Coordinates of C-alpha atoms and ligand atoms in Angstrom, one line a residue:
Chain A
M7 CA 6.8 -23.0 -9.4
V8 CA 9.0 -20.9 -7.2
E9 CA 12.2 -19.4 -8.6
H10 CA 14.9 -17.6 -6.5
L11 CA 12.2 -16.4 -4.1
T12 CA 13.4 -14.1 -1.3
K13 CA 11.3 -12.3 1.2
R14 CA 12.6 -10.0 3.8
F15 CA 10.1 -8.4 6.1
G16 CA 10.4 -4.8 7.1
S17 CA 11.7 -5.9 10.5
G18 CA 14.8 -7.3 8.9
V19 CA 13.6 -10.9 9.1
T20 CA 14.5 -13.0 6.1
A21 CA 11.7 -15.4 6.0
V22 CA 12.5 -17.0 2.6
A23 CA 16.0 -16.9 1.1
D24 CA 16.6 -17.6 -2.6
L25 CA 14.2 -20.5 -2.6
S26 CA 13.5 -22.4 -5.8
F27 CA 11.3 -25.5 -6.3
S28 CA 8.5 -26.8 -8.5
A29 CA 5.6 -28.9 -7.8
A30 CA 4.5 -31.4 -10.5
P31 CA 1.0 -31.0 -11.9
G32 CA -1.5 -33.7 -10.9
K33 CA 0.4 -34.8 -7.8
V34 CA 0.2 -34.3 -4.1
T35 CA 3.4 -32.4 -3.0
G36 CA 4.2 -32.1 0.6
F37 CA 5.8 -28.7 1.6
L38 CA 7.7 -29.4 4.8
G39 CA 9.8 -27.6 7.3
P40 CA 9.8 -26.8 11.0
N41 CA 7.9 -23.9 12.4
G42 CA 9.3 -20.6 11.1
A43 CA 10.9 -22.2 8.1
G44 CA 9.1 -19.9 5.8
K45 CA 6.3 -22.2 4.5
T46 CA 3.5 -19.8 5.1
T47 CA 5.4 -16.8 3.7
T48 CA 6.3 -18.8 0.5
L49 CA 2.7 -19.8 0.0
R50 CA 1.5 -16.3 0.6
C51 CA 4.0 -15.0 -2.0
L52 CA 2.7 -17.7 -4.4
L53 CA -0.9 -16.4 -3.8
G54 CA -0.1 -12.7 -4.3
L55 CA -0.8 -11.8 -0.7
V56 CA 2.8 -11.0 0.2
A57 CA 5.1 -9.1 -2.2
Q58 CA 8.4 -10.9 -2.5
T59 CA 11.6 -9.0 -2.2
E60 CA 13.2 -10.9 -5.1
G61 CA 12.4 -13.8 -7.4
K62 CA 9.3 -15.2 -8.9
A63 CA 6.4 -17.3 -7.8
T64 CA 4.1 -18.6 -10.5
I65 CA 1.3 -21.1 -11.0
D66 CA 1.2 -22.6 -14.5
G67 CA 3.5 -19.9 -15.7
V68 CA 1.5 -16.9 -14.4
T69 CA 1.3 -15.1 -11.1
Y70 CA -1.8 -15.5 -9.0
R71 CA -2.7 -11.9 -9.4
E72 CA -2.7 -12.3 -13.2
I73 CA -5.3 -15.0 -13.1
E74 CA -8.9 -14.0 -14.0
N75 CA -11.3 -15.0 -11.2
P76 CA -8.4 -16.9 -9.5
I77 CA -10.4 -19.0 -7.0
T78 CA -11.8 -21.0 -9.9
V79 CA -8.3 -22.0 -10.9
V80 CA -6.4 -22.1 -7.6
G81 CA -8.1 -23.0 -4.3
A82 CA -6.2 -22.0 -1.1
S83 CA -6.6 -22.4 2.6
L84 CA -4.1 -20.5 4.7
E85 CA -3.2 -20.2 8.3
A86 CA -4.6 -17.1 9.8
S87 CA -7.4 -16.8 7.3
G88 CA -10.5 -16.5 9.3
A89 CA -14.2 -16.0 9.2
H90 CA -16.1 -13.3 11.1
P91 CA -17.1 -15.0 14.3
A92 CA -20.7 -13.8 14.1
R93 CA -21.2 -15.1 10.6
T94 CA -22.4 -18.6 9.8
A95 CA -20.2 -20.9 7.7
R96 CA -22.8 -20.7 4.9
N97 CA -22.8 -16.9 4.9
H98 CA -19.0 -16.9 4.9
L99 CA -19.0 -19.1 1.8
R100 CA -21.8 -17.2 0.2
M101 CA -20.1 -13.9 0.4
I102 CA -17.0 -15.3 -1.2
A103 CA -19.1 -17.2 -3.8
S104 CA -20.9 -14.0 -4.9
A105 CA -17.7 -12.1 -5.4
A106 CA -16.5 -14.9 -7.7
K107 CA -19.8 -15.4 -9.4
I108 CA -20.2 -18.9 -8.0
T109 CA -23.7 -20.2 -7.3
D110 CA -25.2 -20.7 -3.8
S111 CA -25.8 -24.4 -4.7
R112 CA -22.1 -24.8 -5.0
V113 CA -21.8 -23.5 -1.4
S114 CA -24.1 -26.3 -0.2
E115 CA -22.0 -28.8 -2.2
V116 CA -18.7 -27.9 -0.6
L117 CA -20.3 -27.8 2.8
E118 CA -21.4 -31.4 2.2
T119 CA -17.9 -32.3 0.9
V120 CA -16.2 -31.2 4.0
G121 CA -18.9 -32.6 6.3
L122 CA -20.1 -29.3 7.7
T123 CA -23.7 -29.4 6.4
A124 CA -25.2 -29.9 9.9
A125 CA -23.2 -27.0 11.3
A126 CA -23.5 -24.7 8.3
D127 CA -26.0 -22.3 9.8
R128 CA -24.2 -22.0 13.1
K129 CA -21.9 -19.1 13.9
V130 CA -18.3 -19.7 13.1
G131 CA -17.3 -18.2 16.5
G132 CA -18.6 -21.4 18.1
Y133 CA -16.6 -23.7 15.9
S134 CA -13.8 -26.0 17.0
L135 CA -10.4 -25.7 15.4
G136 CA -11.1 -28.8 13.3
M137 CA -14.4 -27.4 12.0
R138 CA -12.6 -24.1 11.1
Q139 CA -10.0 -26.2 9.1
R140 CA -12.9 -27.9 7.3
L141 CA -14.5 -24.5 6.6
A142 CA -11.1 -23.3 5.2
L143 CA -11.0 -26.4 2.9
A144 CA -14.6 -25.6 1.8
V145 CA -13.4 -22.1 0.8
A146 CA -10.6 -23.6 -1.1
L147 CA -12.9 -26.0 -3.0
L148 CA -15.5 -23.4 -3.7
G149 CA -14.3 -22.6 -7.2
D150 CA -13.7 -26.2 -8.1
P151 CA -10.1 -25.4 -8.8
K152 CA -7.4 -27.5 -10.6
V153 CA -4.8 -26.5 -8.0
L154 CA -5.1 -26.7 -4.3
I155 CA -2.7 -24.9 -2.0
L156 CA -3.2 -25.8 1.7
D157 CA -1.2 -24.4 4.5
E158 CA -1.0 -26.8 7.5
P159 CA -4.5 -28.2 7.0
A160 CA -3.9 -30.9 9.6
N161 CA -3.2 -28.4 12.4
G162 CA -5.8 -28.7 15.1
L163 CA -7.3 -31.9 13.7
D164 CA -7.8 -35.0 15.9
P165 CA -6.5 -38.3 14.6
E166 CA -9.9 -39.0 13.0
G167 CA -9.8 -35.6 11.3
I168 CA -6.3 -36.3 10.0
S169 CA -7.4 -39.6 8.6
W170 CA -10.3 -37.8 7.0
L171 CA -7.9 -35.3 5.5
R172 CA -5.8 -38.0 4.0
T173 CA -8.8 -39.5 2.3
F174 CA -9.8 -36.1 1.1
L175 CA -6.3 -35.3 -0.4
R176 CA -6.2 -38.7 -2.1
H177 CA -9.6 -38.1 -3.5
Q178 CA -8.6 -34.7 -4.9
A179 CA -5.4 -36.2 -6.4
S180 CA -7.5 -39.0 -8.0
K181 CA -9.6 -36.3 -9.7
G182 CA -6.3 -34.8 -11.2
V183 CA -6.1 -31.9 -8.9
S184 CA -2.5 -30.7 -8.1
V185 CA -2.1 -30.3 -4.4
L186 CA 0.6 -28.4 -2.5
V187 CA 0.2 -29.1 1.2
S188 CA 2.4 -27.7 3.9
S189 CA 3.1 -29.3 7.3
H190 CA 5.7 -29.1 10.0
V191 CA 5.0 -32.8 10.9
L192 CA 6.1 -35.2 8.2
S193 CA 3.9 -38.1 9.5
E194 CA 0.8 -36.0 8.9
V195 CA 1.3 -36.1 5.2
Q196 CA 3.7 -39.0 4.8
Q197 CA 1.1 -41.5 3.6
T198 CA -0.5 -39.0 1.2
V199 CA 2.2 -37.2 -0.7
D200 CA 3.9 -38.2 -3.9
D201 CA 6.7 -35.7 -3.6
V202 CA 8.2 -33.6 -0.9
I203 CA 9.8 -30.2 -0.8
I204 CA 11.7 -29.7 2.5
I205 CA 12.9 -26.3 3.5
R206 CA 14.8 -25.0 6.5
S207 CA 15.3 -21.3 7.4
G208 CA 13.8 -20.2 4.1
S209 CA 16.1 -22.4 1.9
L210 CA 15.6 -25.7 0.1
V211 CA 16.9 -28.8 1.8
Y212 CA 15.4 -31.5 -0.3
Q213 CA 13.1 -31.9 -3.3
G214 CA 12.0 -35.2 -4.7
S215 CA 10.0 -38.3 -4.0
L216 CA 9.6 -39.5 -0.4
H217 CA 10.9 -42.9 -1.6
A218 CA 14.2 -41.5 -2.9
L219 CA 14.5 -39.7 0.4
T220 CA 14.3 -42.9 2.4
E221 CA 16.7 -44.7 0.1
G222 CA 19.3 -42.1 0.7
G223 CA 19.1 -42.4 4.4
P224 CA 20.4 -45.1 6.7
A225 CA 18.2 -48.1 7.0
E226 CA 17.1 -49.2 10.4
V227 CA 15.9 -52.5 11.6
V228 CA 14.3 -53.3 14.9
V229 CA 14.8 -56.8 16.3
R230 CA 13.4 -58.0 19.6
G231 CA 14.0 -61.3 21.4
P232 CA 15.0 -62.6 24.8
N233 CA 18.8 -63.0 24.0
I234 CA 19.0 -60.3 21.3
D235 CA 22.0 -58.6 22.9
Q236 CA 24.0 -61.8 22.0
L237 CA 23.5 -61.1 18.3
V238 CA 26.9 -60.7 16.6
L239 CA 26.9 -58.0 14.0
P240 CA 29.1 -58.1 10.9
G241 CA 31.6 -55.2 10.6
Q242 CA 29.6 -52.5 8.7
W243 CA 26.5 -52.9 10.9
S244 CA 26.0 -51.0 14.0
R245 CA 23.8 -51.3 17.1
K246 CA 22.0 -48.0 17.5
S247 CA 20.3 -48.7 20.7
V248 CA 19.6 -51.6 23.0
A249 CA 16.8 -51.7 25.6
N250 CA 14.4 -54.2 27.0
G251 CA 15.4 -57.0 24.7
E252 CA 15.0 -54.7 21.7
T253 CA 17.9 -53.6 19.4
V254 CA 17.9 -51.1 16.6
I255 CA 20.4 -52.0 13.9
T256 CA 21.6 -49.6 11.1
G257 CA 23.5 -50.5 8.0
A258 CA 21.6 -53.7 7.2
T259 CA 18.4 -54.6 5.5
I260 CA 15.6 -56.4 7.3
E261 CA 16.4 -59.6 5.3
E262 CA 20.1 -59.5 6.3
V263 CA 19.2 -59.1 10.0
G264 CA 16.7 -61.9 9.8
R265 CA 19.3 -64.2 8.2
A266 CA 21.9 -63.3 10.8
A267 CA 19.6 -64.1 13.7
F268 CA 18.6 -67.4 12.1
E269 CA 22.2 -68.4 11.5
Q270 CA 23.0 -67.6 15.1
S271 CA 19.9 -69.5 16.3
L272 CA 18.5 -66.6 18.2
E273 CA 14.8 -66.6 19.2
L274 CA 13.1 -63.5 17.7
H275 CA 9.8 -61.9 18.8
E276 CA 10.0 -59.0 16.4
L277 CA 11.8 -58.1 13.2
S278 CA 10.7 -54.9 11.5
A279 CA 11.9 -51.9 9.5
K280 CA 11.8 -48.9 11.7
S281 CA 9.0 -46.5 10.7
A282 CA 10.3 -43.5 12.6
D283 CA 13.3 -43.6 10.3
L284 CA 11.7 -41.1 7.9
E285 CA 10.8 -38.8 10.7
Q286 CA 14.4 -39.0 12.0
L287 CA 15.7 -38.2 8.6
F288 CA 13.3 -35.3 8.3
L289 CA 14.3 -33.9 11.7
G290 CA 17.9 -34.4 10.7
L291 CA 17.5 -32.5 7.5
T292 CA 15.7 -29.7 9.1
A293 CA 17.7 -29.3 12.3
E294 CA 19.5 -26.1 12.7
E295 CA 22.8 -27.7 13.8
S296 CA 24.7 -30.5 12.2
P297 CA 22.2 -33.3 11.5
T298 CA 24.4 -36.0 13.1
N299 CA 24.0 -34.5 16.6
Q300 CA 20.3 -35.0 16.4
S301 CA 18.7 -36.8 19.4
V302 CA 15.0 -37.4 19.4
N303 CA 12.9 -38.8 22.3
G304 CA 16.0 -40.1 24.0
K305 CA 16.5 -42.7 21.2
G306 CA 19.9 -41.4 20.4
G307 CA 21.5 -40.1 17.2
P308 CA 22.2 -42.2 14.1
E309 CA 25.7 -43.0 15.4
Chain B
M8 CA -18.0 -4.9 -9.9
I9 CA -21.7 -5.8 -9.5
A10 CA -20.6 -9.2 -8.1
L11 CA -18.2 -7.5 -5.7
I12 CA -20.9 -5.1 -4.5
R13 CA -23.3 -8.0 -4.0
S14 CA -20.6 -9.7 -2.0
E15 CA -20.2 -6.6 0.1
F16 CA -23.9 -6.4 0.8
R17 CA -23.8 -10.0 1.9
K18 CA -21.0 -9.2 4.3
V19 CA -22.9 -6.3 5.8
F20 CA -26.2 -8.1 6.2
S21 CA -24.6 -11.2 7.8
T22 CA -23.5 -9.3 10.9
K23 CA -25.3 -6.9 13.2
L24 CA -22.8 -4.0 12.7
L25 CA -25.1 -2.0 10.5
L26 CA -28.1 -2.4 12.8
I27 CA -26.3 -1.5 15.9
L28 CA -24.7 1.6 14.4
S29 CA -27.9 2.7 12.8
L30 CA -29.7 2.5 16.1
A31 CA -26.9 4.3 17.8
A32 CA -27.0 7.1 15.2
L33 CA -30.8 7.3 15.6
G34 CA -30.6 7.6 19.4
F35 CA -27.8 10.1 19.3
M36 CA -29.7 12.2 16.8
Q37 CA -32.9 12.2 18.8
L38 CA -31.0 13.1 21.9
Q39 CA -29.5 16.1 20.1
I40 CA -32.9 17.2 18.9
F41 CA -34.4 17.0 22.4
L42 CA -31.5 19.0 23.8
L43 CA -31.6 21.6 21.2
V44 CA -35.4 22.1 21.6
F45 CA -35.6 21.9 25.4
L46 CA -32.3 23.3 26.7
S47 CA -30.8 26.7 26.3
P48 CA -27.0 27.2 26.5
P49 CA -25.8 29.0 29.6
G50 CA -26.1 32.8 29.1
L51 CA -28.8 32.5 26.5
E52 CA -31.7 31.5 28.8
D53 CA -33.5 34.8 28.1
I54 CA -33.7 34.3 24.4
N55 CA -36.1 31.9 22.9
R56 CA -34.0 30.6 20.0
L57 CA -36.9 28.6 18.8
M58 CA -38.4 31.8 17.4
D59 CA -35.6 31.9 14.9
P60 CA -36.4 29.9 11.7
A61 CA -32.6 29.5 11.0
F62 CA -32.3 27.7 14.4
I63 CA -35.1 25.3 13.5
K64 CA -33.1 24.4 10.4
I65 CA -30.1 23.6 12.6
I66 CA -32.3 21.3 14.7
V67 CA -33.4 19.3 11.6
A68 CA -29.8 19.2 10.6
S69 CA -29.2 17.0 13.6
A70 CA -29.5 14.1 11.2
G71 CA -25.9 15.2 10.3
S72 CA -24.8 14.0 13.7
A73 CA -25.0 10.5 12.2
S74 CA -21.8 11.4 10.4
V75 CA -19.5 10.0 13.1
F76 CA -21.5 6.7 13.1
L77 CA -21.2 6.3 9.4
L78 CA -17.5 7.1 9.7
I79 CA -17.2 4.3 12.2
L80 CA -19.4 2.0 10.1
G81 CA -16.9 2.4 7.2
I82 CA -13.9 2.0 9.5
V83 CA -15.2 -1.1 11.3
A84 CA -16.3 -2.7 8.1
M85 CA -12.9 -2.3 6.4
S86 CA -10.5 -2.8 9.3
G87 CA -12.8 -5.6 10.5
E88 CA -11.6 -7.6 7.5
Y89 CA -8.1 -7.4 8.8
R90 CA -9.1 -8.0 12.4
N91 CA -11.1 -11.2 11.5
Q92 CA -8.6 -12.1 8.8
T93 CA -11.3 -12.4 6.2
I94 CA -9.1 -10.0 4.2
T95 CA -7.1 -13.1 3.2
S96 CA -10.0 -14.8 1.4
T97 CA -11.3 -11.4 0.2
F98 CA -8.0 -10.7 -1.6
L99 CA -7.6 -14.3 -2.7
T100 CA -11.0 -13.9 -4.4
T101 CA -10.2 -10.5 -5.8
P102 CA -6.5 -9.9 -6.0
V103 CA -7.0 -6.5 -7.7
R104 CA -7.3 -5.0 -4.4
W105 CA -8.6 -1.5 -5.3
R106 CA -11.7 -3.1 -6.7
V107 CA -12.5 -4.4 -3.3
I108 CA -12.1 -1.0 -1.8
V109 CA -14.2 0.6 -4.4
A110 CA -16.9 -2.0 -4.0
K111 CA -17.0 -1.4 -0.3
M112 CA -17.1 2.3 -0.8
V113 CA -20.0 2.0 -3.2
T114 CA -21.8 -0.4 -0.8
F115 CA -21.5 1.9 2.2
A116 CA -22.4 5.0 0.1
I117 CA -25.6 3.3 -0.9
L118 CA -26.3 2.2 2.7
A119 CA -25.4 5.7 4.0
L120 CA -27.8 7.3 1.4
A121 CA -30.7 5.1 2.6
L122 CA -29.9 5.6 6.2
S123 CA -29.5 9.4 6.0
L124 CA -32.8 9.7 4.1
V125 CA -34.5 7.8 6.9
L126 CA -32.7 9.8 9.6
W127 CA -33.5 13.1 7.9
L128 CA -37.2 12.2 7.7
I129 CA -37.3 11.2 11.4
A130 CA -35.4 14.3 12.4
A131 CA -37.9 16.5 10.5
I132 CA -40.9 14.8 12.0
T133 CA -39.5 14.8 15.5
T134 CA -38.7 18.5 15.2
M135 CA -42.1 19.2 13.9
L136 CA -43.8 17.3 16.8
L137 CA -41.6 18.8 19.5
L138 CA -42.0 22.3 18.2
G139 CA -45.8 21.8 18.4
T140 CA -45.4 21.7 22.2
Q141 CA -43.3 24.8 22.3
D142 CA -43.7 28.5 21.7
S143 CA -41.8 28.7 18.5
A144 CA -41.6 29.8 14.9
P145 CA -43.6 27.5 12.6
F146 CA -42.0 24.4 11.3
E147 CA -41.5 24.6 7.6
W148 CA -40.9 21.6 5.4
S149 CA -39.2 23.8 2.8
A150 CA -36.5 24.5 5.4
A151 CA -36.1 20.8 6.0
F152 CA -35.8 20.2 2.3
E153 CA -33.1 22.9 2.0
I154 CA -30.8 20.7 4.1
L155 CA -31.8 17.4 2.6
G156 CA -29.2 17.4 -0.1
G157 CA -26.4 18.4 2.3
T158 CA -27.4 15.7 4.8
L159 CA -27.4 13.0 2.1
L160 CA -24.1 14.1 0.5
G161 CA -22.3 14.7 3.8
L162 CA -23.2 11.4 5.3
V163 CA -22.4 9.5 2.1
L164 CA -19.0 11.1 2.0
Y165 CA -18.4 10.3 5.6
A166 CA -19.2 6.6 5.1
I167 CA -16.8 6.5 2.1
L168 CA -14.2 8.3 4.2
G169 CA -14.7 5.6 6.9
V170 CA -13.9 2.8 4.5
A171 CA -10.7 4.7 3.4
I172 CA -9.6 5.3 6.9
G173 CA -10.3 1.6 7.7
S174 CA -7.9 0.6 4.9
L175 CA -5.3 3.1 5.9
I176 CA -5.2 2.2 9.6
T177 CA -5.9 -1.5 9.6
S178 CA -5.8 -1.8 13.4
Q179 CA -9.5 -1.5 14.2
V180 CA -9.0 -0.1 17.7
A181 CA -6.4 2.5 16.6
A182 CA -8.6 3.6 13.6
I183 CA -11.6 4.1 15.8
I184 CA -9.7 5.9 18.5
I185 CA -8.0 8.2 16.1
A186 CA -11.3 9.0 14.3
L187 CA -13.1 9.7 17.6
V188 CA -10.2 11.8 19.1
F189 CA -10.0 13.8 15.8
T190 CA -13.8 14.3 15.6
F191 CA -14.6 15.1 19.2
V192 CA -11.4 16.6 20.5
L193 CA -9.0 17.9 17.9
E194 CA -11.5 19.3 15.5
P195 CA -13.6 21.2 18.1
L196 CA -10.5 22.6 19.8
I197 CA -8.9 23.8 16.5
S198 CA -12.3 25.3 15.5
L199 CA -12.7 27.0 18.8
F200 CA -9.3 28.7 18.8
F201 CA -8.4 28.9 15.1
L202 CA -11.7 28.8 13.1
S203 CA -9.9 30.2 10.1
V204 CA -8.0 26.9 10.0
G205 CA -10.7 24.8 11.5
K206 CA -13.3 25.6 8.9
W207 CA -11.2 23.7 6.4
L208 CA -11.4 20.5 8.4
P209 CA -13.8 17.8 7.3
G210 CA -16.1 18.3 10.3
N211 CA -16.7 21.9 9.6
A212 CA -16.9 21.3 5.8
L213 CA -19.7 19.0 6.7
N214 CA -21.2 21.7 9.0
S215 CA -21.1 24.2 6.2
I216 CA -23.0 21.7 3.9
L217 CA -25.5 21.1 6.7
Q218 CA -25.8 24.9 7.2
T219 CA -25.1 24.7 10.9
G220 CA -22.5 26.5 12.9
S221 CA -19.2 25.0 14.0
G222 CA -20.8 24.0 17.3
G223 CA -20.0 26.8 19.7
P224 CA -23.0 28.6 21.3
E225 CA -22.5 31.7 19.3
S226 CA -21.3 30.1 16.1
S227 CA -23.2 30.5 12.9
A228 CA -23.1 29.1 9.5
S229 CA -21.7 32.4 8.2
D230 CA -18.3 31.7 9.9
L231 CA -17.9 28.6 7.8
L232 CA -17.1 27.9 4.2
D233 CA -19.7 28.6 1.5
I234 CA -21.7 25.5 0.6
P235 CA -20.1 24.8 -2.8
V236 CA -16.6 25.3 -1.2
G237 CA -17.6 23.0 1.7
V238 CA -18.8 20.3 -0.8
A239 CA -15.5 20.6 -2.7
V240 CA -13.4 20.4 0.4
L241 CA -15.3 17.3 1.7
V242 CA -15.2 15.6 -1.7
G243 CA -11.5 16.5 -1.9
Y244 CA -10.7 14.9 1.5
T245 CA -12.7 11.8 0.4
I246 CA -10.8 11.4 -2.8
V247 CA -7.4 12.0 -1.2
F248 CA -8.1 9.4 1.5
A249 CA -9.6 6.9 -1.0
V250 CA -6.5 7.1 -3.3
A251 CA -4.1 6.8 -0.4
A252 CA -6.1 3.8 0.8
A253 CA -6.0 2.1 -2.6
V254 CA -2.2 2.7 -3.0
T255 CA -1.2 1.5 0.5
T256 CA -3.5 -1.5 0.3
N257 CA -2.1 -2.6 -3.0
K258 CA 1.4 -2.7 -1.4
R259 CA 0.5 -4.2 1.9
D260 CA 1.7 -7.7 2.8
I261 CA -1.3 -9.7 4.0
T262 CA 0.2 -12.0 6.7
Ligands
ADP413 N1 4.6 -10.2 8.9 C1 5.8 -10.6 9.3 N2 6.7 -9.7 9.7 C2 7.9 -10.1 10.2 N3 8.3 -11.4 10.2 C3 7.5 -12.3 9.8 C4 6.2 -12.0 9.3 N4 5.6 -13.2 8.9 C5 6.4 -14.2 9.2 N5 7.6 -13.7 9.7 C6 8.8 -14.4 10.0 O1 9.2 -15.2 8.9 C7 9.7 -16.4 9.3 C8 8.9 -17.5 8.5 O2 7.6 -17.6 9.0 P1 6.5 -18.5 8.3 O3 6.5 -18.3 6.9 O4 5.2 -18.2 9.0 O5 7.1 -19.9 8.6 P2 6.3 -21.3 8.7 O6 5.0 -21.2 8.0 O7 7.2 -22.3 8.0 O8 6.1 -21.7 10.1 C9 9.5 -16.5 10.8 O9 10.8 -16.2 11.3 C10 8.5 -15.4 11.1 O10 8.8 -14.9 12.4
MG414 MG1 3.1 -21.5 8.8

């Protein structure tokens, strides 16, 4: 829970500006925004690492620094939290474990959970980015916490790693763990999160379910066929783009487009709801300028 | 606090830092003992200083030359947490930050105590063996024991001071350079020209505890502070730096 949080760094940078949101317990909440939006700063305020200029950041009603032995309640993995390169993953975890009175057998357990057992006694200096992310997750899990706060855990992961992370997050959620996971790429967390919080330049843009977000946005339907450019569109529909026998239509549902094509006896090779839709919406929401001028990958704006 | 100290011990013994700096301190100390036994400063070639029992005490006090290594040990251990970004997980685990600093200070005080005991013993034995090859006053263990307390106390305080400096100046390179420039340039210069001021600096407070001179060829322990005053001054510096470290660390943004 974050209330009216503001953080100005000494250099005059306002990283977070009067931000308020709450993440529901027992759910996976995506914390989204482009690079520099203030995600890391917000999470660090929440974890008592950065002192906010104004406002409050609490977890279950208390600040992180008020929690007794906090890593047994809140597990966190943050960007720029490292391990000594000459230390092994096991030793890195053991030194944290002993400070929190956690047993060494728990260290072996979390190494197993994140799939680092085989590499546990190798120096962290030789780890790949993906292995470091797994180690950071192991640190977060060490205290068997009820809340997980993960900053860009998908950064540096290969597609296999991202898929593993999805399964991992789902598993945590199924155990009743509340997860707040940040990302600057919606698609990384899209399939995993229940709710999203989207920020831009330190301020809230959207909070709610992913589903509600898509409903609010323009629907897009992709149709493909040899003569698809002959498809006559009713008034409120519009053709967003036409290329190589493929048309993207906005303002209509997939059923309506299918019926129209059938009525006009046009041969179809594809009829689908556009999946990039959400990403577009996200980019539109988080763009610095007016969202309608957004142009992504040459596909053109919504109009 | 016991858990935190155990964690700090695990940190130290999972890297080679302690080993490297201990060996460096040992090598430096042995070099100093050899030089003091076999070389005479220019202008003093005619005098056999080894005939003077007070000088033999100064040779054994070479164990005190480990002070700078213990200072660097503390600095590297603390600022290294910022450098390697382990400070994030350290403060996530223990958000009451002064407790981390105190645990680290206790840990390095214990390590410094053990190390300085070993160094003192090696220094005494080395001095004894080398003097056996020379025309000199007899080696007396009682003289070595007279400086034991000072060696232990001085080195322990320097290790604690190192941790404090490492938390005040979190840039590791800057902290080490500042500590070295102060120890090897500023302090000797000030002592050479203004000993009345210089004797109040930590290095000379340490020298007074070790009962050696301020380093110049004609210097003697009598120019420095009395031992109890020296102890008070060094303890004072340590407390001031430790409190400053705790206060600044508590306010610092960990990003
Ligand atoms: N320690 C710092 N000092 C000054 N500015 C900072 C610091 N940390 C972050 N910032 C600035 O705050 C803004 C938000 O950064 P950050 O929270 O890292 O964003 P995100 O995690 O969403 O990419 C950026 O403009 C960044 O440059
Ligand atoms: Mg970030």
